[in-house]
């Protein structure tokens, strides 16, 4: 009877693991650091100290130091938080609330020059997909934030793709 008990226990464990993973993916942990809201200084602190973006996954298929375009830089590295990764995988046409895309911008010599960020905040700016944009120089100084006209105008070319150039959302 012991082999049968082992088989039953293994089946239970194997059935619980996917369920636990699914719950974790859809429900934030109690210890999760709350998102900062539409505040560029608090967002930068969140990105660099509370939930360091450099520990996030890279945009799938992009890798580090891929060829970029202006105004971002000659080379780019794009990190995405968990919400963004779920949006990328789900292909529902739009990223979920709480998505943060952090893009390191480098010059032709691969020197870090800026960090540009797209952050989806529910109800923030429906006309622009509820995206909050921020740009920081190499030292973290806020260069632009909020409903940045240049960001909205450029990314508006990809409105049907939730204002995203990095990959297809459908």
Short mmCIF file of N, CA and C in Angstrom, two decimals:
data_model
loop_
_atom_site.label_atom_id
_atom_site.label_comp_id
_atom_site.label_asym_id
_atom_site.label_seq_id
_atom_site.Cartn_x
_atom_site.Cartn_y
_atom_site.Cartn_z
N UNK A 1 0.81 -1.20 0.00
CA UNK A 1 0.00 0.00 0.00
C UNK A 1 0.85 1.26 0.00
N UNK A 2 2.06 1.15 0.43
CA UNK A 2 2.90 2.34 0.45
C UNK A 2 3.14 2.91 -0.94
N UNK A 3 3.39 2.10 -1.95
CA UNK A 3 3.57 2.67 -3.29
C UNK A 3 2.32 3.44 -3.75
N UNK A 4 1.14 2.94 -3.41
CA UNK A 4 -0.09 3.63 -3.77
C UNK A 4 -0.17 4.97 -3.05
N UNK A 5 0.20 5.01 -1.80
CA UNK A 5 0.19 6.26 -1.03
C UNK A 5 1.15 7.28 -1.63
N UNK A 6 2.30 6.79 -2.06
CA UNK A 6 3.29 7.68 -2.67
C UNK A 6 2.75 8.25 -3.97
N UNK A 7 2.11 7.42 -4.77
CA UNK A 7 1.54 7.87 -6.03
C UNK A 7 0.45 8.91 -5.78
N UNK A 8 -0.42 8.66 -4.81
CA UNK A 8 -1.49 9.62 -4.47
C UNK A 8 -0.89 10.93 -3.98
N UNK A 9 0.11 10.84 -3.11
CA UNK A 9 0.75 12.06 -2.60
C UNK A 9 1.41 12.84 -3.73
N UNK A 10 2.08 12.14 -4.62
CA UNK A 10 2.72 12.81 -5.76
C UNK A 10 1.69 13.50 -6.64
N UNK A 11 0.57 12.84 -6.89
CA UNK A 11 -0.49 13.44 -7.70
C UNK A 11 -1.05 14.69 -7.05
N UNK A 12 -1.24 14.64 -5.74
CA UNK A 12 -1.74 15.81 -5.02
C UNK A 12 -0.76 16.97 -5.11
N UNK A 13 0.51 16.66 -4.89
CA UNK A 13 1.54 17.71 -4.94
C UNK A 13 1.63 18.30 -6.34
N UNK A 14 1.65 17.44 -7.34
CA UNK A 14 1.75 17.94 -8.71
C UNK A 14 0.51 18.73 -9.11
N UNK A 15 -0.61 18.44 -8.54
CA UNK A 15 -1.84 19.20 -8.82
C UNK A 15 -1.87 20.52 -8.10
N UNK A 16 -1.26 20.59 -6.93
CA UNK A 16 -1.27 21.82 -6.12
C UNK A 16 -0.28 22.84 -6.65
N UNK A 17 0.87 22.39 -7.13
CA UNK A 17 1.91 23.32 -7.60
C UNK A 17 1.39 24.24 -8.71
N UNK A 18 0.76 23.72 -9.78
CA UNK A 18 0.25 24.63 -10.81
C UNK A 18 -0.83 25.57 -10.27
N UNK A 19 -1.67 25.08 -9.36
CA UNK A 19 -2.70 25.93 -8.77
C UNK A 19 -2.07 27.05 -7.96
N UNK A 20 -1.07 26.72 -7.16
CA UNK A 20 -0.39 27.75 -6.36
C UNK A 20 0.28 28.77 -7.27
N UNK A 21 0.89 28.31 -8.35
CA UNK A 21 1.53 29.23 -9.29
C UNK A 21 0.49 30.15 -9.94
N UNK A 22 -0.64 29.59 -10.33
CA UNK A 22 -1.69 30.39 -10.96
C UNK A 22 -2.22 31.45 -9.99
N UNK A 23 -2.41 31.08 -8.74
CA UNK A 23 -2.88 32.05 -7.74
C UNK A 23 -1.85 33.15 -7.56
N UNK A 24 -0.58 32.77 -7.47
CA UNK A 24 0.49 33.75 -7.30
C UNK A 24 0.55 34.72 -8.48
N UNK A 25 0.33 34.22 -9.68
CA UNK A 25 0.41 35.06 -10.86
C UNK A 25 -0.74 36.05 -10.96
N UNK A 26 -1.89 35.75 -10.37
CA UNK A 26 -3.03 36.63 -10.51
C UNK A 26 -3.31 37.46 -9.26
N UNK A 27 -2.74 37.08 -8.14
CA UNK A 27 -2.97 37.81 -6.92
C UNK A 27 -1.64 38.30 -6.35
N UNK A 28 -1.54 39.62 -6.07
CA UNK A 28 -0.28 40.11 -5.53
C UNK A 28 -0.01 39.56 -4.14
N UNK A 29 1.25 39.35 -3.86
CA UNK A 29 1.65 38.88 -2.54
C UNK A 29 1.38 39.97 -1.50
N UNK A 30 1.17 39.57 -0.28
CA UNK A 30 0.92 40.52 0.80
C UNK A 30 2.12 41.43 1.01
N UNK A 31 3.29 40.95 0.68
CA UNK A 31 4.50 41.73 0.89
C UNK A 31 4.86 42.59 -0.32
N UNK A 32 4.02 42.59 -1.34
CA UNK A 32 4.31 43.34 -2.56
C UNK A 32 4.41 44.83 -2.25
N UNK A 33 5.40 45.47 -2.83
CA UNK A 33 5.57 46.91 -2.68
C UNK A 33 4.52 47.59 -3.54
N UNK A 34 3.72 48.51 -2.98
CA UNK A 34 2.69 49.16 -3.79
C UNK A 34 3.30 50.03 -4.89
N UNK A 35 2.60 50.09 -6.01
CA UNK A 35 3.05 50.93 -7.13
C UNK A 35 2.97 52.40 -6.72
N UNK A 36 3.84 53.23 -7.28
CA UNK A 36 3.98 54.61 -6.82
C UNK A 36 2.95 55.62 -7.30
N UNK A 37 2.18 55.33 -8.33
CA UNK A 37 1.26 56.34 -8.86
C UNK A 37 1.98 57.26 -9.81
N UNK A 38 1.29 58.32 -10.21
CA UNK A 38 1.79 59.26 -11.22
C UNK A 38 2.72 60.29 -10.60
N UNK A 39 3.87 59.86 -10.16
CA UNK A 39 4.87 60.72 -9.53
C UNK A 39 6.24 60.23 -10.00
N UNK A 40 6.91 61.02 -10.81
CA UNK A 40 8.17 60.60 -11.42
C UNK A 40 9.27 60.30 -10.40
N UNK A 41 9.35 61.09 -9.35
CA UNK A 41 10.38 60.86 -8.33
C UNK A 41 10.13 59.55 -7.60
N UNK A 42 8.89 59.32 -7.19
CA UNK A 42 8.54 58.07 -6.50
C UNK A 42 8.67 56.88 -7.45
N UNK A 43 8.35 57.07 -8.72
CA UNK A 43 8.49 56.00 -9.69
C UNK A 43 9.96 55.61 -9.83
N UNK A 44 10.85 56.58 -9.90
CA UNK A 44 12.28 56.28 -10.02
C UNK A 44 12.78 55.53 -8.79
N UNK A 45 12.33 55.94 -7.63
CA UNK A 45 12.72 55.25 -6.40
C UNK A 45 12.23 53.80 -6.43
N UNK A 46 10.99 53.62 -6.87
CA UNK A 46 10.42 52.28 -7.00
C UNK A 46 11.27 51.44 -7.96
N UNK A 47 11.62 52.03 -9.10
CA UNK A 47 12.36 51.32 -10.15
C UNK A 47 13.81 50.98 -9.77
N UNK A 48 14.39 51.79 -8.92
CA UNK A 48 15.81 51.60 -8.63
C UNK A 48 16.11 51.07 -7.23
N UNK A 49 15.16 51.24 -6.31
CA UNK A 49 15.42 50.81 -4.93
C UNK A 49 14.42 49.77 -4.42
N UNK A 50 13.13 50.02 -4.64
CA UNK A 50 12.13 49.12 -4.08
C UNK A 50 11.93 47.85 -4.91
N UNK A 51 11.86 47.99 -6.21
CA UNK A 51 11.69 46.86 -7.13
C UNK A 51 12.63 47.07 -8.31
N UNK A 52 13.94 46.90 -8.11
CA UNK A 52 14.91 47.24 -9.15
C UNK A 52 14.58 46.63 -10.52
N UNK A 53 14.38 47.52 -11.47
CA UNK A 53 14.00 47.07 -12.81
C UNK A 53 15.04 46.15 -13.44
N UNK A 54 16.30 46.30 -13.04
CA UNK A 54 17.35 45.47 -13.63
C UNK A 54 17.24 44.00 -13.22
N UNK A 55 16.37 43.71 -12.26
CA UNK A 55 16.13 42.32 -11.86
C UNK A 55 14.93 41.73 -12.61
N UNK A 56 14.24 42.55 -13.40
CA UNK A 56 13.07 42.09 -14.15
C UNK A 56 13.53 41.34 -15.40
N UNK A 57 12.57 40.71 -16.05
CA UNK A 57 12.86 40.02 -17.30
C UNK A 57 13.03 41.04 -18.42
N UNK A 58 13.78 40.64 -19.43
CA UNK A 58 13.92 41.47 -20.63
C UNK A 58 12.71 41.24 -21.52
N UNK A 59 12.39 42.24 -22.35
CA UNK A 59 11.32 42.04 -23.33
C UNK A 59 11.70 40.82 -24.16
N UNK A 60 10.79 39.86 -24.28
CA UNK A 60 11.12 38.62 -25.00
C UNK A 60 11.65 38.87 -26.42
N UNK A 61 12.74 38.21 -26.72
CA UNK A 61 13.33 38.30 -28.05
C UNK A 61 14.20 39.51 -28.29
N UNK A 62 14.31 40.40 -27.32
CA UNK A 62 15.11 41.62 -27.54
C UNK A 62 16.54 41.49 -27.05
N UNK A 63 16.77 40.88 -25.93
CA UNK A 63 18.11 40.80 -25.38
C UNK A 63 18.63 42.15 -24.93
N UNK A 64 19.90 42.19 -24.58
CA UNK A 64 20.51 43.45 -24.14
C UNK A 64 21.20 44.12 -25.32
N UNK A 65 21.20 45.42 -25.27
CA UNK A 65 21.90 46.25 -26.27
C UNK A 65 21.47 45.98 -27.70
N UNK A 66 20.16 45.93 -27.91
CA UNK A 66 19.69 45.77 -29.29
C UNK A 66 19.66 47.13 -29.96
N UNK A 67 19.68 47.13 -31.27
CA UNK A 67 19.72 48.36 -32.06
C UNK A 67 18.46 49.17 -31.79
N UNK A 68 18.64 50.44 -31.47
CA UNK A 68 17.53 51.31 -31.14
C UNK A 68 17.28 52.36 -32.20
N UNK A 69 16.32 53.21 -31.92
CA UNK A 69 15.98 54.34 -32.79
C UNK A 69 15.83 55.58 -31.92
N UNK A 70 15.96 56.71 -32.54
CA UNK A 70 15.77 57.97 -31.82
C UNK A 70 14.29 58.20 -31.58
N UNK A 71 13.91 58.81 -30.51
CA UNK A 71 14.75 59.59 -29.59
C UNK A 71 15.37 58.79 -28.45
N UNK A 72 15.24 57.47 -28.48
CA UNK A 72 15.71 56.68 -27.34
C UNK A 72 17.21 56.47 -27.31
N UNK A 73 17.79 56.13 -28.39
CA UNK A 73 19.23 55.89 -28.38
C UNK A 73 19.63 54.89 -29.44
N UNK A 74 20.92 54.81 -29.66
CA UNK A 74 21.47 53.89 -30.66
C UNK A 74 21.31 52.43 -30.24
N UNK A 75 21.37 52.19 -28.93
CA UNK A 75 21.20 50.85 -28.38
C UNK A 75 20.23 50.92 -27.21
N UNK A 76 19.48 49.84 -27.03
CA UNK A 76 18.46 49.80 -25.98
C UNK A 76 18.48 48.46 -25.25
N UNK A 77 18.04 48.49 -24.01
CA UNK A 77 17.77 47.29 -23.24
C UNK A 77 16.43 47.54 -22.56
N UNK A 78 15.46 46.66 -22.81
CA UNK A 78 14.10 46.87 -22.31
C UNK A 78 13.72 45.81 -21.29
N UNK A 79 13.41 46.29 -20.08
CA UNK A 79 12.99 45.43 -18.98
C UNK A 79 11.48 45.58 -18.78
N UNK A 80 10.84 44.50 -18.35
CA UNK A 80 9.40 44.54 -18.10
C UNK A 80 9.09 43.91 -16.75
N UNK A 81 8.13 44.52 -16.03
CA UNK A 81 7.72 43.94 -14.76
C UNK A 81 6.79 42.75 -15.02
N UNK A 82 6.35 42.10 -13.96
CA UNK A 82 5.51 40.90 -14.10
C UNK A 82 4.21 41.20 -14.84
N UNK A 83 3.57 42.33 -14.52
CA UNK A 83 2.32 42.68 -15.20
C UNK A 83 2.54 42.80 -16.70
N UNK A 84 3.62 43.43 -17.09
CA UNK A 84 3.93 43.57 -18.52
C UNK A 84 4.18 42.21 -19.16
N UNK A 85 4.92 41.36 -18.47
CA UNK A 85 5.21 40.04 -19.03
C UNK A 85 3.91 39.25 -19.23
N UNK A 86 2.98 39.35 -18.29
CA UNK A 86 1.69 38.68 -18.46
C UNK A 86 0.96 39.24 -19.67
N UNK A 87 1.02 40.56 -19.85
CA UNK A 87 0.39 41.19 -21.01
C UNK A 87 1.00 40.75 -22.32
N UNK A 88 2.32 40.63 -22.34
CA UNK A 88 3.03 40.19 -23.54
C UNK A 88 2.61 38.76 -23.88
N UNK A 89 2.55 37.92 -22.88
CA UNK A 89 2.20 36.50 -23.10
C UNK A 89 0.72 36.31 -23.45
N UNK A 90 -0.16 37.12 -22.84
CA UNK A 90 -1.60 36.95 -23.04
C UNK A 90 -2.07 37.40 -24.42
N UNK A 91 -1.36 38.36 -25.02
CA UNK A 91 -1.69 38.87 -26.36
C UNK A 91 -3.16 39.31 -26.47
N UNK A 92 -3.64 40.05 -25.48
CA UNK A 92 -5.03 40.52 -25.49
C UNK A 92 -5.19 41.89 -26.15
N UNK A 93 -4.11 42.42 -26.69
CA UNK A 93 -4.19 43.69 -27.39
C UNK A 93 -3.82 44.90 -26.55
N UNK A 94 -3.79 44.73 -25.23
CA UNK A 94 -3.44 45.84 -24.35
C UNK A 94 -2.77 45.30 -23.09
N UNK A 95 -1.88 46.08 -22.57
CA UNK A 95 -1.20 45.72 -21.33
C UNK A 95 -2.14 45.93 -20.15
N UNK A 96 -1.98 45.16 -19.09
CA UNK A 96 -2.81 45.35 -17.90
C UNK A 96 -2.36 46.55 -17.07
N UNK A 97 -3.26 47.01 -16.23
CA UNK A 97 -2.93 48.08 -15.28
C UNK A 97 -1.73 47.62 -14.45
N UNK A 98 -0.83 48.55 -14.16
CA UNK A 98 0.36 48.22 -13.37
C UNK A 98 1.56 47.82 -14.20
N UNK A 99 1.38 47.74 -15.52
CA UNK A 99 2.50 47.42 -16.40
C UNK A 99 3.55 48.52 -16.33
N UNK A 100 4.79 48.12 -16.22
CA UNK A 100 5.91 49.07 -16.30
C UNK A 100 6.92 48.51 -17.29
N UNK A 101 7.27 49.34 -18.25
CA UNK A 101 8.30 49.02 -19.24
C UNK A 101 9.43 50.03 -19.03
N UNK A 102 10.60 49.54 -18.68
CA UNK A 102 11.74 50.41 -18.41
C UNK A 102 12.81 50.16 -19.48
N UNK A 103 13.14 51.21 -20.21
CA UNK A 103 14.04 51.07 -21.35
C UNK A 103 15.32 51.88 -21.09
N UNK A 104 16.44 51.16 -21.02
CA UNK A 104 17.72 51.83 -20.90
C UNK A 104 18.13 52.32 -22.29
N UNK A 105 18.54 53.57 -22.37
CA UNK A 105 18.92 54.20 -23.63
C UNK A 105 20.44 54.42 -23.62
N UNK A 106 21.10 53.98 -24.69
CA UNK A 106 22.56 54.09 -24.80
C UNK A 106 22.94 54.84 -26.07
N UNK A 107 24.08 55.52 -26.01
CA UNK A 107 24.58 56.21 -27.21
C UNK A 107 25.36 55.23 -28.09
N UNK A 108 25.95 55.74 -29.16
CA UNK A 108 26.65 54.87 -30.13
C UNK A 108 27.85 54.15 -29.51
N UNK A 109 28.39 54.71 -28.42
CA UNK A 109 29.52 54.09 -27.72
C UNK A 109 29.06 53.17 -26.59
N UNK A 110 27.76 52.92 -26.55
CA UNK A 110 27.13 52.06 -25.54
C UNK A 110 27.26 52.62 -24.13
N UNK A 111 27.25 53.95 -24.05
CA UNK A 111 27.26 54.63 -22.76
C UNK A 111 25.80 54.91 -22.38
N UNK A 112 25.44 54.56 -21.15
CA UNK A 112 24.08 54.78 -20.67
C UNK A 112 23.80 56.28 -20.61
N UNK A 113 22.71 56.70 -21.29
CA UNK A 113 22.39 58.13 -21.33
C UNK A 113 21.04 58.47 -20.71
N UNK A 114 20.12 57.52 -20.67
CA UNK A 114 18.80 57.83 -20.12
C UNK A 114 18.02 56.56 -19.84
N UNK A 115 17.00 56.72 -19.02
CA UNK A 115 16.04 55.66 -18.76
C UNK A 115 14.67 56.22 -19.14
N UNK A 116 13.98 55.55 -20.04
CA UNK A 116 12.63 55.97 -20.40
C UNK A 116 11.66 54.90 -19.92
N UNK A 117 10.52 55.35 -19.44
CA UNK A 117 9.58 54.45 -18.78
C UNK A 117 8.16 54.69 -19.27
N UNK A 118 7.46 53.59 -19.51
CA UNK A 118 6.02 53.61 -19.76
C UNK A 118 5.38 52.87 -18.60
N UNK A 119 4.37 53.49 -18.00
CA UNK A 119 3.74 52.93 -16.79
C UNK A 119 2.24 53.08 -16.95
N UNK A 120 1.52 51.98 -16.96
CA UNK A 120 0.07 52.00 -17.19
C UNK A 120 -0.67 52.18 -15.87
N UNK A 121 -1.41 53.29 -15.78
CA UNK A 121 -2.16 53.63 -14.56
C UNK A 121 -3.64 53.74 -14.93
N UNK A 122 -4.46 52.95 -14.29
CA UNK A 122 -5.90 52.94 -14.58
C UNK A 122 -6.49 54.34 -14.49
N UNK A 123 -7.14 54.76 -15.57
CA UNK A 123 -7.83 56.05 -15.60
C UNK A 123 -6.93 57.26 -15.73
N UNK A 124 -5.63 57.07 -15.86
CA UNK A 124 -4.71 58.20 -15.90
C UNK A 124 -4.89 59.09 -17.12
N UNK A 125 -4.91 58.48 -18.30
CA UNK A 125 -5.04 59.24 -19.53
C UNK A 125 -5.63 58.33 -20.61
N UNK A 126 -6.96 58.11 -20.56
CA UNK A 126 -7.59 57.17 -21.50
C UNK A 126 -7.28 57.44 -22.97
N UNK A 127 -7.14 58.70 -23.36
CA UNK A 127 -6.86 59.03 -24.76
C UNK A 127 -5.51 58.49 -25.22
N UNK A 128 -4.61 58.26 -24.27
CA UNK A 128 -3.27 57.74 -24.60
C UNK A 128 -3.05 56.38 -23.94
N UNK A 129 -4.10 55.57 -23.87
CA UNK A 129 -3.98 54.21 -23.36
C UNK A 129 -3.71 54.11 -21.87
N UNK A 130 -3.91 55.21 -21.14
CA UNK A 130 -3.63 55.28 -19.69
C UNK A 130 -2.15 55.14 -19.36
N UNK A 131 -1.31 55.51 -20.34
CA UNK A 131 0.13 55.45 -20.11
C UNK A 131 0.62 56.74 -19.45
N UNK A 132 1.52 56.56 -18.53
CA UNK A 132 2.28 57.63 -17.88
C UNK A 132 3.70 57.45 -18.37
N UNK A 133 4.27 58.51 -18.91
CA UNK A 133 5.63 58.43 -19.45
C UNK A 133 6.60 59.18 -18.53
N UNK A 134 7.82 58.68 -18.46
CA UNK A 134 8.86 59.36 -17.69
C UNK A 134 10.20 59.14 -18.39
N UNK A 135 11.02 60.17 -18.30
CA UNK A 135 12.39 60.07 -18.83
C UNK A 135 13.33 60.64 -17.78
N UNK A 136 14.40 59.86 -17.51
CA UNK A 136 15.40 60.24 -16.52
C UNK A 136 16.76 60.28 -17.19
N UNK A 137 17.60 61.22 -16.77
CA UNK A 137 18.96 61.22 -17.30
C UNK A 137 19.77 60.11 -16.63
N UNK A 138 21.02 59.99 -16.97
CA UNK A 138 21.86 58.92 -16.44
C UNK A 138 22.02 58.91 -14.94
N UNK A 139 21.77 60.04 -14.30
CA UNK A 139 21.91 60.11 -12.84
C UNK A 139 20.56 60.00 -12.12
N UNK A 140 19.47 59.90 -12.88
CA UNK A 140 18.15 59.76 -12.27
C UNK A 140 17.33 61.03 -12.20
N UNK A 141 17.87 62.12 -12.72
CA UNK A 141 17.13 63.38 -12.74
C UNK A 141 15.96 63.28 -13.72
N UNK A 142 14.79 63.74 -13.29
CA UNK A 142 13.60 63.70 -14.14
C UNK A 142 13.75 64.73 -15.26
N UNK A 143 13.68 64.25 -16.50
CA UNK A 143 13.75 65.14 -17.66
C UNK A 143 12.36 65.44 -18.21
N UNK A 144 11.46 64.49 -18.07
CA UNK A 144 10.08 64.66 -18.54
C UNK A 144 9.23 63.61 -17.83
N UNK A 145 7.95 63.94 -17.61
CA UNK A 145 7.06 62.95 -16.98
C UNK A 145 5.60 63.33 -17.20
N UNK A 146 4.77 62.31 -17.08
CA UNK A 146 3.32 62.52 -17.17
C UNK A 146 2.79 62.26 -18.56
N UNK A 147 1.95 63.19 -19.02
CA UNK A 147 1.37 63.11 -20.37
C UNK A 147 2.30 63.85 -21.33
N UNK A 148 3.47 63.29 -21.52
CA UNK A 148 4.52 63.95 -22.31
C UNK A 148 4.09 63.98 -23.77
N UNK A 149 3.90 65.18 -24.30
CA UNK A 149 3.37 65.36 -25.64
C UNK A 149 4.17 64.61 -26.70
N UNK A 150 5.49 64.70 -26.64
CA UNK A 150 6.32 64.02 -27.63
C UNK A 150 6.15 62.50 -27.56
N UNK A 151 6.04 61.96 -26.36
CA UNK A 151 5.84 60.51 -26.20
C UNK A 151 4.47 60.09 -26.73
N UNK A 152 3.45 60.83 -26.34
CA UNK A 152 2.09 60.51 -26.77
C UNK A 152 1.99 60.60 -28.29
N UNK A 153 2.57 61.65 -28.89
CA UNK A 153 2.49 61.83 -30.33
C UNK A 153 3.20 60.69 -31.07
N UNK A 154 4.39 60.34 -30.64
CA UNK A 154 5.14 59.28 -31.31
C UNK A 154 4.48 57.92 -31.09
N UNK A 155 4.22 57.58 -29.85
CA UNK A 155 3.63 56.27 -29.55
C UNK A 155 2.19 56.17 -30.05
N UNK A 156 1.56 57.29 -30.31
CA UNK A 156 0.22 57.29 -30.89
C UNK A 156 0.19 56.62 -32.26
N UNK A 157 1.32 56.55 -32.92
CA UNK A 157 1.42 55.85 -34.21
C UNK A 157 1.14 54.35 -34.03
N UNK A 158 1.25 53.88 -32.81
CA UNK A 158 1.01 52.47 -32.49
C UNK A 158 -0.19 52.31 -31.55
N UNK A 159 -1.14 53.20 -31.68
CA UNK A 159 -2.32 53.17 -30.82
C UNK A 159 -3.01 51.81 -30.86
N UNK A 160 -3.11 51.20 -32.06
CA UNK A 160 -3.77 49.90 -32.20
C UNK A 160 -2.99 48.78 -31.52
N UNK A 161 -1.75 49.05 -31.12
CA UNK A 161 -0.90 48.08 -30.43
C UNK A 161 -0.62 48.55 -29.00
N UNK A 162 -1.60 49.25 -28.42
CA UNK A 162 -1.50 49.80 -27.07
C UNK A 162 -0.29 50.73 -26.91
N UNK A 163 -0.01 51.49 -27.96
CA UNK A 163 1.04 52.52 -27.95
C UNK A 163 2.45 51.92 -27.81
N UNK A 164 2.61 50.66 -28.14
CA UNK A 164 3.88 49.95 -27.92
C UNK A 164 4.54 49.61 -29.25
N UNK A 165 5.85 49.94 -29.35
CA UNK A 165 6.66 49.63 -30.52
C UNK A 165 7.43 48.31 -30.35
N UNK A 166 7.73 47.92 -29.12
CA UNK A 166 8.65 46.81 -28.85
C UNK A 166 8.21 45.44 -29.35
N UNK A 167 6.91 45.21 -29.43
CA UNK A 167 6.41 43.91 -29.86
C UNK A 167 4.90 43.96 -30.07
N UNK A 168 4.37 42.95 -30.73
CA UNK A 168 2.94 42.91 -31.01
C UNK A 168 2.15 42.45 -29.79
N UNK A 169 1.06 43.16 -29.53
CA UNK A 169 0.23 42.85 -28.37
C UNK A 169 -0.96 41.96 -28.73
N UNK A 170 -1.08 41.57 -29.99
CA UNK A 170 -2.21 40.72 -30.42
C UNK A 170 -1.69 39.43 -30.99
#
